[in-house]
PDB file of C-alpha atoms in Angstrom:
ATOM      1  CA  UNK A   1     235.570  66.075 -91.933  1.00  0.00           C
ATOM      2  CA  UNK A   2     233.012  64.781 -89.458  1.00  0.00           C
ATOM      3  CA  UNK A   3     234.295  64.260 -85.935  1.00  0.00           C
ATOM      4  CA  UNK A   4     233.015  60.675 -85.769  1.00  0.00           C
ATOM      5  CA  UNK A   5     232.390  58.854 -89.039  1.00  0.00           C
ATOM      6  CA  UNK A   6     230.518  55.664 -89.706  1.00  0.00           C
ATOM      7  CA  UNK A   7     229.303  54.065 -92.905  1.00  0.00           C
ATOM      8  CA  UNK A   8     225.524  54.378 -92.852  1.00  0.00           C
ATOM      9  CA  UNK A   9     224.999  50.953 -94.442  1.00  0.00           C
ATOM     10  CA  UNK A  10     222.967  48.912 -94.528  1.00  0.00           C
ATOM     11  CA  UNK A  11     225.457  46.188 -93.793  1.00  0.00           C
ATOM     12  CA  UNK A  12     223.795  42.891 -94.646  1.00  0.00           C
ATOM     13  CA  UNK A  13     225.181  39.640 -93.254  1.00  0.00           C
ATOM     14  CA  UNK A  14     223.729  36.123 -93.103  1.00  0.00           C
ATOM     15  CA  UNK A  15     222.765  34.572 -89.802  1.00  0.00           C
ATOM     16  CA  UNK A  16     225.774  33.018 -88.095  1.00  0.00           C
ATOM     17  CA  UNK A  17     228.344  35.222 -89.840  1.00  0.00           C
ATOM     18  CA  UNK A  18     230.621  37.844 -88.296  1.00  0.00           C
ATOM     19  CA  UNK A  19     229.447  41.443 -88.655  1.00  0.00           C
ATOM     20  CA  UNK A  20     232.190  44.061 -88.651  1.00  0.00           C
ATOM     21  CA  UNK A  21     231.242  47.658 -87.905  1.00  0.00           C
ATOM     22  CA  UNK A  22     233.771  50.445 -88.224  1.00  0.00           C
ATOM     23  CA  UNK A  23     234.192  53.965 -86.892  1.00  0.00           C
ATOM     24  CA  UNK A  24     236.866  56.625 -87.344  1.00  0.00           C
ATOM     25  CA  UNK A  25     237.316  59.765 -85.277  1.00  0.00           C
ATOM     26  CA  UNK A  26     239.216  62.991 -85.738  1.00  0.00           C
ATOM     27  CA  UNK A  27     240.177  64.113 -82.199  1.00  0.00           C
ATOM     28  CA  UNK A  28     243.474  62.513 -81.191  1.00  0.00           C
ATOM     29  CA  UNK A  29     242.764  63.500 -77.588  1.00  0.00           C
ATOM     30  CA  UNK A  30     239.755  61.168 -77.398  1.00  0.00           C
ATOM     31  CA  UNK A  31     239.918  58.863 -74.410  1.00  0.00           C
ATOM     32  CA  UNK A  32     236.727  56.815 -74.209  1.00  0.00           C
ATOM     33  CA  UNK A  33     234.935  54.879 -76.923  1.00  0.00           C
ATOM     34  CA  UNK A  34     231.456  53.423 -76.831  1.00  0.00           C
ATOM     35  CA  UNK A  35     229.213  51.305 -78.999  1.00  0.00           C
ATOM     36  CA  UNK A  36     225.448  51.629 -78.629  1.00  0.00           C
ATOM     37  CA  UNK A  37     222.740  49.569 -80.300  1.00  0.00           C
ATOM     38  CA  UNK A  38     219.506  51.281 -81.277  1.00  0.00           C
ATOM     39  CA  UNK A  39     216.383  49.549 -82.518  1.00  0.00           C
ATOM     40  CA  UNK A  40     214.068  51.636 -84.677  1.00  0.00           C
ATOM     41  CA  UNK A  41     212.163  54.173 -82.554  1.00  0.00           C
ATOM     42  CA  UNK A  42     213.865  53.029 -79.345  1.00  0.00           C
ATOM     43  CA  UNK A  43     216.564  54.545 -77.184  1.00  0.00           C
ATOM     44  CA  UNK A  44     220.256  53.680 -77.604  1.00  0.00           C
ATOM     45  CA  UNK A  45     221.549  50.959 -75.283  1.00  0.00           C
ATOM     46  CA  UNK A  46     225.195  50.459 -74.402  1.00  0.00           C
ATOM     47  CA  UNK A  47     226.835  47.381 -75.937  1.00  0.00           C
ATOM     48  CA  UNK A  48     230.531  47.902 -75.270  1.00  0.00           C
ATOM     49  CA  UNK A  49     233.005  50.488 -74.092  1.00  0.00           C
ATOM     50  CA  UNK A  50     236.777  50.512 -74.503  1.00  0.00           C
ATOM     51  CA  UNK A  51     239.462  52.848 -73.203  1.00  0.00           C
ATOM     52  CA  UNK A  52     242.770  51.185 -74.163  1.00  0.00           C
ATOM     53  CA  UNK A  53     244.328  50.069 -77.423  1.00  0.00           C
ATOM     54  CA  UNK A  54     243.611  46.479 -78.349  1.00  0.00           C
ATOM     55  CA  UNK A  55     240.637  44.187 -78.124  1.00  0.00           C
ATOM     56  CA  UNK A  56     237.919  43.847 -75.515  1.00  0.00           C
ATOM     57  CA  UNK A  57     235.558  40.898 -75.651  1.00  0.00           C
ATOM     58  CA  UNK A  58     232.121  40.470 -74.066  1.00  0.00           C
ATOM     59  CA  UNK A  59     230.178  37.422 -75.182  1.00  0.00           C
ATOM     60  CA  UNK A  60     229.606  37.613 -78.934  1.00  0.00           C
ATOM     61  CA  UNK A  61     230.870  41.205 -79.087  1.00  0.00           C
ATOM     62  CA  UNK A  62     234.462  42.381 -79.489  1.00  0.00           C
ATOM     63  CA  UNK A  63     235.473  46.030 -79.531  1.00  0.00           C
ATOM     64  CA  UNK A  64     238.796  46.909 -81.129  1.00  0.00           C
ATOM     65  CA  UNK A  65     240.614  50.215 -80.644  1.00  0.00           C
ATOM     66  CA  UNK A  66     243.602  51.557 -82.554  1.00  0.00           C
ATOM     67  CA  UNK A  67     244.392  55.070 -81.325  1.00  0.00           C
ATOM     68  CA  UNK A  68     247.300  55.547 -83.754  1.00  0.00           C
ATOM     69  CA  UNK A  69     244.928  55.034 -86.680  1.00  0.00           C
ATOM     70  CA  UNK A  70     242.011  56.733 -84.857  1.00  0.00           C
ATOM     71  CA  UNK A  71     239.861  53.737 -85.529  1.00  0.00           C
ATOM     72  CA  UNK A  72     237.437  51.735 -83.410  1.00  0.00           C
ATOM     73  CA  UNK A  73     235.455  48.722 -84.532  1.00  0.00           C
ATOM     74  CA  UNK A  74     232.815  46.336 -83.256  1.00  0.00           C
ATOM     75  CA  UNK A  75     232.727  42.678 -84.249  1.00  0.00           C
ATOM     76  CA  UNK A  76     229.582  40.644 -83.702  1.00  0.00           C
ATOM     77  CA  UNK A  77     230.168  36.898 -83.915  1.00  0.00           C
ATOM     78  CA  UNK A  78     227.422  34.406 -84.750  1.00  0.00           C
ATOM     79  CA  UNK A  79     225.130  37.223 -85.875  1.00  0.00           C
ATOM     80  CA  UNK A  80     221.434  36.727 -85.176  1.00  0.00           C
ATOM     81  CA  UNK A  81     218.389  38.357 -86.785  1.00  0.00           C
ATOM     82  CA  UNK A  82     217.782  40.017 -83.389  1.00  0.00           C
ATOM     83  CA  UNK A  83     221.088  41.884 -83.891  1.00  0.00           C
ATOM     84  CA  UNK A  84     219.467  43.818 -86.750  1.00  0.00           C
ATOM     85  CA  UNK A  85     219.594  47.419 -85.563  1.00  0.00           C
ATOM     86  CA  UNK A  86     221.541  50.634 -85.966  1.00  0.00           C
ATOM     87  CA  UNK A  87     224.895  50.690 -84.180  1.00  0.00           C
ATOM     88  CA  UNK A  88     226.137  54.039 -82.927  1.00  0.00           C
ATOM     89  CA  UNK A  89     229.783  54.769 -82.260  1.00  0.00           C
ATOM     90  CA  UNK A  90     230.436  57.449 -79.619  1.00  0.00           C
ATOM     91  CA  UNK A  91     233.761  59.045 -78.772  1.00  0.00           C
ATOM     92  CA  UNK A  92     234.586  61.121 -75.720  1.00  0.00           C
ATOM     93  CA  UNK A  93     237.338  63.389 -74.529  1.00  0.00           C
ATOM     94  CA  UNK A  94     237.196  64.853 -71.028  1.00  0.00           C
ATOM     95  CA  UNK A  95     234.038  66.888 -71.464  1.00  0.00           C
ATOM     96  CA  UNK A  96     232.290  66.006 -74.700  1.00  0.00           C
ATOM     97  CA  UNK A  97     230.683  62.876 -76.106  1.00  0.00           C
ATOM     98  CA  UNK A  98     230.185  62.842 -79.872  1.00  0.00           C
ATOM     99  CA  UNK A  99     228.078  60.308 -81.712  1.00  0.00           C
ATOM    100  CA  UNK A 100     228.454  59.035 -85.232  1.00  0.00           C
ATOM    101  CA  UNK A 101     225.347  58.821 -87.382  1.00  0.00           C
ATOM    102  CA  UNK A 102     225.242  55.048 -87.048  1.00  0.00           C
ATOM    103  CA  UNK A 103     225.522  51.953 -89.226  1.00  0.00           C
ATOM    104  CA  UNK A 104     222.394  49.975 -89.970  1.00  0.00           C
ATOM    105  CA  UNK A 105     222.983  46.225 -89.679  1.00  0.00           C
ATOM    106  CA  UNK A 106     220.669  43.689 -91.265  1.00  0.00           C
ATOM    107  CA  UNK A 107     221.075  40.010 -90.377  1.00  0.00           C
ATOM    108  CA  UNK A 108     219.090  37.766 -92.695  1.00  0.00           C
ATOM    109  CA  UNK A 109     218.112  34.144 -91.920  1.00  0.00           C
TER     110      UNK A 109
ATOM    111  CA  UNK B   1     214.821  49.918 -60.959  1.00  0.00           C
ATOM    112  CA  UNK B   2     217.561  52.293 -62.156  1.00  0.00           C
ATOM    113  CA  UNK B   3     216.185  54.376 -64.968  1.00  0.00           C
ATOM    114  CA  UNK B   4     215.869  57.663 -66.808  1.00  0.00           C
ATOM    115  CA  UNK B   5     212.240  58.668 -67.209  1.00  0.00           C
ATOM    116  CA  UNK B   6     211.055  61.078 -69.863  1.00  0.00           C
ATOM    117  CA  UNK B   7     207.551  62.430 -70.291  1.00  0.00           C
ATOM    118  CA  UNK B   8     205.588  62.604 -72.438  1.00  0.00           C
ATOM    119  CA  UNK B   9     206.516  59.861 -74.922  1.00  0.00           C
ATOM    120  CA  UNK B  10     204.599  61.526 -77.732  1.00  0.00           C
ATOM    121  CA  UNK B  11     203.634  65.172 -78.108  1.00  0.00           C
ATOM    122  CA  UNK B  12     201.907  67.032 -80.924  1.00  0.00           C
ATOM    123  CA  UNK B  13     201.703  70.787 -80.565  1.00  0.00           C
ATOM    124  CA  UNK B  14     201.365  73.964 -82.597  1.00  0.00           C
ATOM    125  CA  UNK B  15     203.919  76.608 -83.431  1.00  0.00           C
ATOM    126  CA  UNK B  16     204.538  79.038 -80.579  1.00  0.00           C
ATOM    127  CA  UNK B  17     202.887  77.106 -77.765  1.00  0.00           C
ATOM    128  CA  UNK B  18     205.375  76.716 -74.908  1.00  0.00           C
ATOM    129  CA  UNK B  19     206.071  73.162 -73.805  1.00  0.00           C
ATOM    130  CA  UNK B  20     208.223  71.289 -71.326  1.00  0.00           C
ATOM    131  CA  UNK B  21     209.586  67.765 -71.625  1.00  0.00           C
ATOM    132  CA  UNK B  22     210.487  66.347 -68.240  1.00  0.00           C
ATOM    133  CA  UNK B  23     213.436  64.103 -67.451  1.00  0.00           C
ATOM    134  CA  UNK B  24     214.169  62.423 -64.159  1.00  0.00           C
ATOM    135  CA  UNK B  25     216.821  59.905 -63.106  1.00  0.00           C
ATOM    136  CA  UNK B  26     217.023  57.838 -59.927  1.00  0.00           C
ATOM    137  CA  UNK B  27     220.716  56.875 -60.098  1.00  0.00           C
ATOM    138  CA  UNK B  28     222.200  59.959 -58.397  1.00  0.00           C
ATOM    139  CA  UNK B  29     224.064  60.832 -61.600  1.00  0.00           C
ATOM    140  CA  UNK B  30     225.896  64.147 -61.778  1.00  0.00           C
ATOM    141  CA  UNK B  31     225.803  64.396 -65.564  1.00  0.00           C
ATOM    142  CA  UNK B  32     222.600  64.860 -67.569  1.00  0.00           C
ATOM    143  CA  UNK B  33     222.114  65.755 -71.210  1.00  0.00           C
ATOM    144  CA  UNK B  34     219.491  66.298 -73.891  1.00  0.00           C
ATOM    145  CA  UNK B  35     219.856  65.076 -77.480  1.00  0.00           C
ATOM    146  CA  UNK B  36     217.748  65.321 -80.561  1.00  0.00           C
ATOM    147  CA  UNK B  37     217.873  62.683 -83.263  1.00  0.00           C
ATOM    148  CA  UNK B  38     216.983  63.365 -86.872  1.00  0.00           C
ATOM    149  CA  UNK B  39     217.333  61.065 -89.909  1.00  0.00           C
ATOM    150  CA  UNK B  40     220.812  61.267 -91.403  1.00  0.00           C
ATOM    151  CA  UNK B  41     222.062  63.617 -88.685  1.00  0.00           C
ATOM    152  CA  UNK B  42     222.431  61.235 -85.777  1.00  0.00           C
ATOM    153  CA  UNK B  43     222.290  62.276 -82.140  1.00  0.00           C
ATOM    154  CA  UNK B  44     223.051  65.934 -81.588  1.00  0.00           C
ATOM    155  CA  UNK B  45     223.520  67.396 -78.139  1.00  0.00           C
ATOM    156  CA  UNK B  46     221.246  70.270 -77.155  1.00  0.00           C
ATOM    157  CA  UNK B  47     222.298  71.065 -73.583  1.00  0.00           C
ATOM    158  CA  UNK B  48     224.107  69.282 -70.807  1.00  0.00           C
ATOM    159  CA  UNK B  49     224.636  69.663 -67.084  1.00  0.00           C
ATOM    160  CA  UNK B  50     227.609  68.529 -65.027  1.00  0.00           C
ATOM    161  CA  UNK B  51     225.829  69.105 -61.703  1.00  0.00           C
ATOM    162  CA  UNK B  52     223.088  71.074 -59.942  1.00  0.00           C
ATOM    163  CA  UNK B  53     222.824  74.683 -61.165  1.00  0.00           C
ATOM    164  CA  UNK B  54     225.485  74.041 -63.855  1.00  0.00           C
ATOM    165  CA  UNK B  55     224.285  73.897 -67.462  1.00  0.00           C
ATOM    166  CA  UNK B  56     226.096  74.349 -70.774  1.00  0.00           C
ATOM    167  CA  UNK B  57     225.171  74.571 -74.426  1.00  0.00           C
ATOM    168  CA  UNK B  58     225.698  71.615 -76.678  1.00  0.00           C
ATOM    169  CA  UNK B  59     225.870  71.692 -80.453  1.00  0.00           C
ATOM    170  CA  UNK B  60     222.286  72.772 -81.210  1.00  0.00           C
ATOM    171  CA  UNK B  61     220.976  74.887 -78.275  1.00  0.00           C
ATOM    172  CA  UNK B  62     219.009  77.480 -80.240  1.00  0.00           C
ATOM    173  CA  UNK B  63     215.330  77.524 -79.331  1.00  0.00           C
ATOM    174  CA  UNK B  64     215.760  75.450 -76.174  1.00  0.00           C
ATOM    175  CA  UNK B  65     216.194  76.114 -72.467  1.00  0.00           C
ATOM    176  CA  UNK B  66     217.035  73.821 -69.579  1.00  0.00           C
ATOM    177  CA  UNK B  67     217.323  74.037 -65.818  1.00  0.00           C
ATOM    178  CA  UNK B  68     218.968  71.868 -63.170  1.00  0.00           C
ATOM    179  CA  UNK B  69     217.533  72.898 -59.819  1.00  0.00           C
ATOM    180  CA  UNK B  70     217.721  69.379 -58.408  1.00  0.00           C
ATOM    181  CA  UNK B  71     220.158  66.583 -59.159  1.00  0.00           C
ATOM    182  CA  UNK B  72     217.496  64.174 -60.415  1.00  0.00           C
ATOM    183  CA  UNK B  73     215.577  66.472 -62.780  1.00  0.00           C
ATOM    184  CA  UNK B  74     216.613  68.127 -66.035  1.00  0.00           C
ATOM    185  CA  UNK B  75     213.599  69.510 -67.942  1.00  0.00           C
ATOM    186  CA  UNK B  76     213.826  70.676 -71.552  1.00  0.00           C
ATOM    187  CA  UNK B  77     211.806  73.801 -72.324  1.00  0.00           C
ATOM    188  CA  UNK B  78     210.730  75.021 -75.745  1.00  0.00           C
ATOM    189  CA  UNK B  79     209.499  78.593 -75.217  1.00  0.00           C
ATOM    190  CA  UNK B  80     208.166  79.029 -78.758  1.00  0.00           C
ATOM    191  CA  UNK B  81     208.334  75.744 -80.683  1.00  0.00           C
ATOM    192  CA  UNK B  82     208.748  75.801 -84.435  1.00  0.00           C
ATOM    193  CA  UNK B  83     208.282  73.038 -87.038  1.00  0.00           C
ATOM    194  CA  UNK B  84     212.069  72.579 -87.366  1.00  0.00           C
ATOM    195  CA  UNK B  85     212.063  71.334 -83.770  1.00  0.00           C
ATOM    196  CA  UNK B  86     210.018  68.315 -84.813  1.00  0.00           C
ATOM    197  CA  UNK B  87     212.307  65.480 -83.780  1.00  0.00           C
ATOM    198  CA  UNK B  88     212.944  62.532 -81.487  1.00  0.00           C
ATOM    199  CA  UNK B  89     214.372  63.739 -78.189  1.00  0.00           C
ATOM    200  CA  UNK B  90     216.411  61.745 -75.687  1.00  0.00           C
ATOM    201  CA  UNK B  91     217.447  62.588 -72.175  1.00  0.00           C
ATOM    202  CA  UNK B  92     220.498  60.782 -70.793  1.00  0.00           C
ATOM    203  CA  UNK B  93     222.442  60.664 -67.550  1.00  0.00           C
ATOM    204  CA  UNK B  94     225.652  59.204 -66.197  1.00  0.00           C
ATOM    205  CA  UNK B  95     228.282  59.398 -63.530  1.00  0.00           C
ATOM    206  CA  UNK B  96     231.046  61.680 -64.780  1.00  0.00           C
ATOM    207  CA  UNK B  97     233.201  59.809 -67.316  1.00  0.00           C
ATOM    208  CA  UNK B  98     230.922  56.772 -67.434  1.00  0.00           C
ATOM    209  CA  UNK B  99     228.607  55.518 -70.198  1.00  0.00           C
ATOM    210  CA  UNK B 100     225.298  57.270 -70.716  1.00  0.00           C
ATOM    211  CA  UNK B 101     221.927  55.830 -69.719  1.00  0.00           C
ATOM    212  CA  UNK B 102     219.156  56.972 -72.037  1.00  0.00           C
ATOM    213  CA  UNK B 103     215.496  57.626 -71.431  1.00  0.00           C
ATOM    214  CA  UNK B 104     212.861  56.105 -73.731  1.00  0.00           C
ATOM    215  CA  UNK B 105     212.572  59.182 -75.898  1.00  0.00           C
ATOM    216  CA  UNK B 106     209.967  61.818 -76.680  1.00  0.00           C
ATOM    217  CA  UNK B 107     208.660  62.118 -80.211  1.00  0.00           C
ATOM    218  CA  UNK B 108     207.701  65.754 -80.738  1.00  0.00           C
ATOM    219  CA  UNK B 109     205.720  67.060 -83.692  1.00  0.00           C
ATOM    220  CA  UNK B 110     205.270  70.810 -84.136  1.00  0.00           C
ATOM    221  CA  UNK B 111     202.697  71.853 -86.732  1.00  0.00           C
TER     222      UNK B 111
END
């Protein structure tokens, strides 16, 4: 089992819809959870981070964490074509940050 | 402007010719790390450093060296590059426990 798992996609959604990206992790001791967006050939950029169970909202983005189920998700409301990118989930315990392989999101007009 | 600067952005070299990719950050971050990114394999950590003169192996350290003589710099050294080290490399830094800031990447091709 991979330590951080994501569906590689592509996830295709129409403009204006909600995109839901999911990530599961294996280490129950994980404490910090991050979502990065990466455009093709570019560096990852931080979108959201979450440390506690529940939801955290920032503009059109909502991160959801369920530690009991070892599950973290990212919701993108009112998806735009400019949101088309690969979204990387990253999970950290005290000394190690592990990335998933990413989910490619395509938002079509 | 707060940033992580990597150089060069693109590099084509031949097998066995030593090379260094530089990384510098101006945010006074303790933590610095090198990743390589390959299709289908995601970001894999090569080496990381928690502070000056402290470096540790990541998941794929073979064939690489690093040094951390100053807080701001964390160069990646390939003593004898091989074609399987052809990849996209990222340097990143952060305060301990905080999100990573990534450099713009170095695309390395070894022929």
